[in-house]
Amino acid sequence: MKKIFSILSSILILISFSTLTSCSDKESDKVEIGAITFTPEAGVVMADDTITFSCETEGVTFYYVFDNVRISAENFPKYEGRTNGTTKADSCIIDKNHTVYVVAQDAAGNLSKRYSASYSISGTENTALYFGNPSNATTDSNATDYLTNYLLEEATYTVSFNNETHNPNWVGWHLCSTDLGSGRYDGDFMQNPKLPDEFYKVRHSDYTNGNFDRGHMCPNADRNSNDEDSKGTFYTTNIVPQTANNNQKVWATLENYERTLVSSGANEAYIFSGPYYDDELKATDKNGEEVTYLSGKTTPTDGTYIKVPTSTWKIIIAFESGEEDRTRITTEDTTVIAVQIPNRHNVGSDWKSYTCTIDEIETLTGYDFFAALPDDVEDALEATLYSE
C-alpha cells in the first residue's frame, strides 16, 4: 500500500509540475505589442489633415475609432465596420474635432493597449477658432463631454455651452473696426434654437428677480455694425449671471477699452471670456447675499437652475491688422490682457486691479488657448502680465 501511495504522489507531483510549466510557457509566449505613435501629435490641425499611425512592433494592423471610448481594446477587431464601430486603416482624416482611439494587432492576433490623441480643427482667419478650440468643444453626441462642452458656432462668435451650469464655458470672437457701428436690438434675450432638444434653453424670464444682470460675454457693442449682428449677441447662450457692479462698471470699462484698441483700424484682436466657479468662494448678489444659483427662480434639483459664477475672466490679444495672423504675432508687438474679476457686489471699478496671465486662466479652467501659435510665442504671450 505504501508503494502505491508513493507512486500516486509521484504522479501528482509530475502533473502539478507539468501544469505549472505549461502556464509559464503560455505567459512567456505572450507577445507584447509596442507603443503606437500619432503623426502629427495631438493638438490643433487643419480641416482634412491626415493623421498616420505607427507602432514600435512591425507588421501590425491598426484599428481606429472616433470619440467612442466605450469600445475596449480587445473588441476593436470585433467592432470593425459596425455603426459607430472601428475602421481598419493606418491613417485617418480629421474633418472636425475628434479624439482618435487606436489599437494595433499583430499577425498572431495579439493586441496592443488602446492609445488616443485629441485633435481640434483650426478655424478660418478672423474667427474665434483660428488659433484652436480651447476645450475641444464638440457637437458629437457620442462625446463623453457632449452635455457640458457643446460647440455653438454663431455668425459672429463661438460658444462652448454647458448644460449643467446652463451657462457658456467660454465665448470667443475676433474684433476689428468694421465690427463697430450703430446697429441696435431692443428686445428681450432669446432662447437659442441651435441647442439640441435634450438641452435646457434658458429664458429671459429665468433671470427676472434673480438679483443678477444678464451679463454678455461677447458684448453687443462689439457686434453692432448692423442690427442683425447686434441681435445675434442676445441669445441666452451668450450670457452669465453678473452682479451689477461687475457687469455695468468694471466689466463694461474693459469692454470699452478693448474697442479702443481696434477702433482706428490699425489693430485687430482675438478675445475669449467666460465664467469660473470656486467651491470655496461664492458670488454675492446685489444685496450682498452669498449665492450659488440664481435666487428665487430655480433650484439645483429641477434640472433648470442657472449657476452663478464666482468670477468672470477675459483674455485679449491685440496686434497690427493684416493677414496670416499666426505668422505675424510677436511677443514684442502684441498687447496681452488677461483678467479675473470677482462676481461680487462690492467689486472694484478698475479692471487693471484684476489682471493676471493667460497661464493662470488656463490653470483655473483647464483650457488651452492659442494652441496654433508657435510654442515659443504662445508660451511668452501666456506668461505676460499686462502693464501700460
Coordinates of C-alpha atoms in Angstrom, one line a residue, residues 37-247:
T37 CA 2.6 56.9 -32.3
F38 CA 0.4 59.5 -33.9
T39 CA 1.7 61.9 -36.6
P40 CA 1.1 64.8 -36.2
E41 CA 0.8 64.6 -32.4
A42 CA -2.4 65.7 -30.6
G43 CA -3.3 69.3 -30.9
V44 CA -4.5 71.8 -33.5
V45 CA -4.7 70.7 -37.1
M46 CA -6.2 72.0 -40.3
A47 CA -9.5 70.5 -41.6
D48 CA -9.0 67.4 -43.6
D49 CA -5.4 66.8 -42.3
T50 CA -4.3 63.2 -42.3
I51 CA -3.2 61.5 -39.1
T52 CA -1.0 58.5 -39.5
F53 CA -0.3 55.7 -37.0
S54 CA 2.9 53.8 -36.5
C55 CA 4.0 51.2 -34.0
E56 CA 7.2 50.0 -32.4
T57 CA 6.2 46.5 -33.4
E58 CA 6.5 45.9 -37.2
G59 CA 3.9 44.4 -39.4
V60 CA 0.8 45.2 -37.3
T61 CA -2.7 46.1 -38.4
F62 CA -4.4 49.2 -37.0
Y63 CA -8.0 49.7 -35.9
Y64 CA -9.3 53.2 -35.1
V65 CA -12.5 54.9 -33.9
F66 CA -13.5 58.5 -33.4
D67 CA -14.7 59.6 -30.0
N68 CA -16.2 56.2 -28.9
V69 CA -14.4 55.5 -25.6
R70 CA -16.8 52.6 -24.8
I71 CA -15.0 50.1 -27.1
S72 CA -12.4 48.2 -25.1
A73 CA -9.1 47.3 -26.8
E74 CA -9.9 43.6 -27.2
N75 CA -13.1 44.5 -29.1
F76 CA -11.5 46.7 -31.7
P77 CA -11.2 44.0 -34.4
K78 CA -14.7 42.6 -33.5
Y79 CA -16.4 46.0 -34.0
E80 CA -14.8 46.8 -37.4
G81 CA -17.4 48.1 -39.8
R82 CA -20.2 48.5 -37.3
T83 CA -22.2 51.7 -36.8
N84 CA -20.0 53.9 -34.6
G85 CA -17.5 51.0 -34.7
T86 CA -13.9 50.8 -35.7
T87 CA -12.1 51.1 -39.1
K88 CA -9.1 49.1 -40.2
A89 CA -6.5 51.5 -41.6
D90 CA -3.1 53.0 -40.8
S91 CA -4.4 56.6 -41.0
C92 CA -7.5 58.7 -40.7
I93 CA -8.7 62.2 -41.9
I94 CA -9.7 64.8 -39.3
D95 CA -12.6 66.8 -40.6
K96 CA -13.8 68.1 -37.2
N97 CA -12.8 68.0 -33.6
H98 CA -12.1 64.4 -32.6
T99 CA -10.4 62.1 -30.1
V100 CA -8.9 59.2 -32.1
Y101 CA -8.6 55.8 -30.3
V102 CA -6.3 53.3 -31.9
V103 CA -5.3 49.6 -31.3
A104 CA -2.7 47.6 -33.1
Q105 CA -2.9 43.8 -33.8
D106 CA -0.1 41.6 -35.0
A107 CA -0.4 38.6 -37.3
A108 CA -0.8 36.2 -34.4
G109 CA -3.8 38.2 -33.1
N110 CA -2.1 39.8 -30.2
L111 CA -3.5 43.3 -29.4
S112 CA -1.8 46.4 -28.1
K113 CA -3.2 48.7 -25.4
R114 CA -5.6 51.4 -26.6
Y115 CA -3.9 54.7 -27.4
S116 CA -5.6 58.0 -28.1
A117 CA -4.9 61.5 -29.3
S118 CA -7.3 64.5 -29.4
Y119 CA -7.4 67.0 -32.3
S120 CA -9.2 70.3 -32.7
I121 CA -9.7 71.9 -36.1
S122 CA -8.2 75.4 -36.6
G123 CA -10.8 77.9 -37.7
T124 CA -10.5 80.3 -40.6
E125 CA -8.7 83.5 -40.0
N126 CA -10.6 86.2 -38.1
T127 CA -12.8 83.7 -36.4
A128 CA -12.7 82.6 -32.8
L129 CA -11.3 79.1 -33.5
Y130 CA -8.4 80.3 -35.8
F131 CA -5.9 79.6 -33.0
G132 CA -7.7 76.4 -31.9
N133 CA -10.6 75.2 -29.9
P134 CA -9.7 75.8 -26.2
S135 CA -11.8 73.0 -24.7
N136 CA -12.2 70.8 -27.8
A137 CA -15.9 71.7 -27.7
T138 CA -18.0 69.4 -29.9
T139 CA -21.4 68.7 -31.4
D140 CA -20.7 64.9 -31.4
S141 CA -23.4 63.3 -29.3
N142 CA -21.1 60.3 -28.6
A143 CA -18.5 62.5 -26.9
T144 CA -18.3 62.0 -23.2
D145 CA -18.5 65.8 -22.6
Y146 CA -21.3 66.4 -25.1
L147 CA -23.7 67.9 -22.5
T148 CA -21.1 70.0 -20.8
N149 CA -18.9 71.2 -23.7
Y150 CA -21.3 71.7 -26.7
L151 CA -20.0 73.7 -29.6
L152 CA -22.2 76.6 -30.9
E153 CA -20.9 78.5 -33.9
E154 CA -22.9 81.7 -34.3
A155 CA -22.5 84.1 -37.2
T156 CA -20.0 86.4 -35.4
Y157 CA -18.8 84.5 -32.3
T158 CA -18.4 80.9 -31.0
V159 CA -19.6 79.3 -27.7
S160 CA -18.8 76.3 -25.6
F161 CA -22.1 75.7 -23.7
N162 CA -22.6 73.7 -20.5
N163 CA -26.0 72.1 -19.9
E164 CA -25.2 71.5 -16.2
T165 CA -24.4 75.1 -15.3
H166 CA -26.7 76.5 -18.1
N167 CA -24.0 79.0 -18.9
P168 CA -21.4 79.2 -21.6
N169 CA -18.0 77.7 -20.6
W170 CA -16.3 80.3 -22.9
V171 CA -17.2 82.6 -25.7
G172 CA -14.7 83.6 -28.4
W173 CA -14.7 86.2 -31.1
H174 CA -12.5 88.3 -33.4
L175 CA -12.7 92.1 -33.2
C176 CA -11.8 94.8 -35.7
S177 CA -13.0 98.3 -36.6
T178 CA -15.6 97.0 -39.1
D179 CA -17.4 95.2 -36.3
L180 CA -18.3 98.5 -34.7
G181 CA -21.2 100.7 -35.7
S182 CA -24.7 101.8 -34.7
G183 CA -26.7 98.6 -35.0
R184 CA -29.4 98.1 -32.4
Y185 CA -31.6 95.4 -30.9
D186 CA -34.1 96.5 -28.2
G187 CA -35.8 93.2 -27.5
D188 CA -35.5 90.5 -24.8
F189 CA -32.8 87.9 -24.6
M190 CA -33.7 84.9 -26.8
Q191 CA -33.6 81.1 -26.3
N192 CA -31.1 79.6 -28.7
P193 CA -32.8 77.3 -31.2
K194 CA -29.4 75.7 -32.1
L195 CA -29.2 73.8 -28.8
P196 CA -30.1 70.1 -29.1
D197 CA -33.5 69.1 -27.8
E198 CA -32.1 67.5 -24.7
F199 CA -30.6 70.8 -23.6
Y200 CA -32.4 73.3 -21.4
K201 CA -32.9 76.5 -23.2
V202 CA -32.5 79.4 -20.8
R203 CA -35.3 82.0 -21.0
H204 CA -35.1 85.8 -20.5
S205 CA -37.5 85.4 -17.6
D206 CA -35.2 82.9 -15.8
Y207 CA -33.2 85.9 -14.7
T208 CA -36.2 88.1 -13.6
N209 CA -35.9 88.9 -9.9
G210 CA -32.8 86.8 -9.7
N211 CA -30.7 89.8 -8.4
F212 CA -28.1 89.5 -11.1
D213 CA -27.6 91.1 -14.5
R214 CA -27.8 89.2 -17.8
G215 CA -24.1 89.7 -18.5
H216 CA -23.0 89.5 -22.1
M217 CA -19.8 87.6 -22.7
C218 CA -19.4 88.7 -26.3
P219 CA -20.7 92.3 -25.9
N220 CA -23.4 93.8 -28.0
A221 CA -21.2 96.8 -28.7
D222 CA -18.5 94.5 -30.2
R223 CA -21.1 93.3 -32.8
N224 CA -23.2 96.4 -33.7
S225 CA -22.0 97.0 -37.3
N226 CA -25.6 96.1 -38.2
D227 CA -28.9 95.3 -36.5
E228 CA -28.7 91.6 -37.3
D229 CA -25.2 91.1 -35.7
S230 CA -26.3 93.1 -32.7
K231 CA -29.4 90.9 -32.2
G232 CA -27.2 87.8 -32.5
T233 CA -25.5 88.6 -29.2
F234 CA -28.8 88.4 -27.3
Y235 CA -29.0 84.6 -27.2
T236 CA -29.1 83.4 -23.6
T237 CA -26.2 81.1 -24.5
N238 CA -24.0 84.2 -24.6
I239 CA -24.8 85.4 -21.0
V240 CA -23.9 84.6 -17.4
P241 CA -25.3 86.0 -14.1
Q242 CA -23.1 89.0 -13.3
T243 CA -23.5 91.4 -10.4
A244 CA -24.5 94.9 -11.5
N245 CA -21.2 96.4 -10.3
N246 CA -19.3 93.8 -12.3
N247 CA -21.4 93.9 -15.5

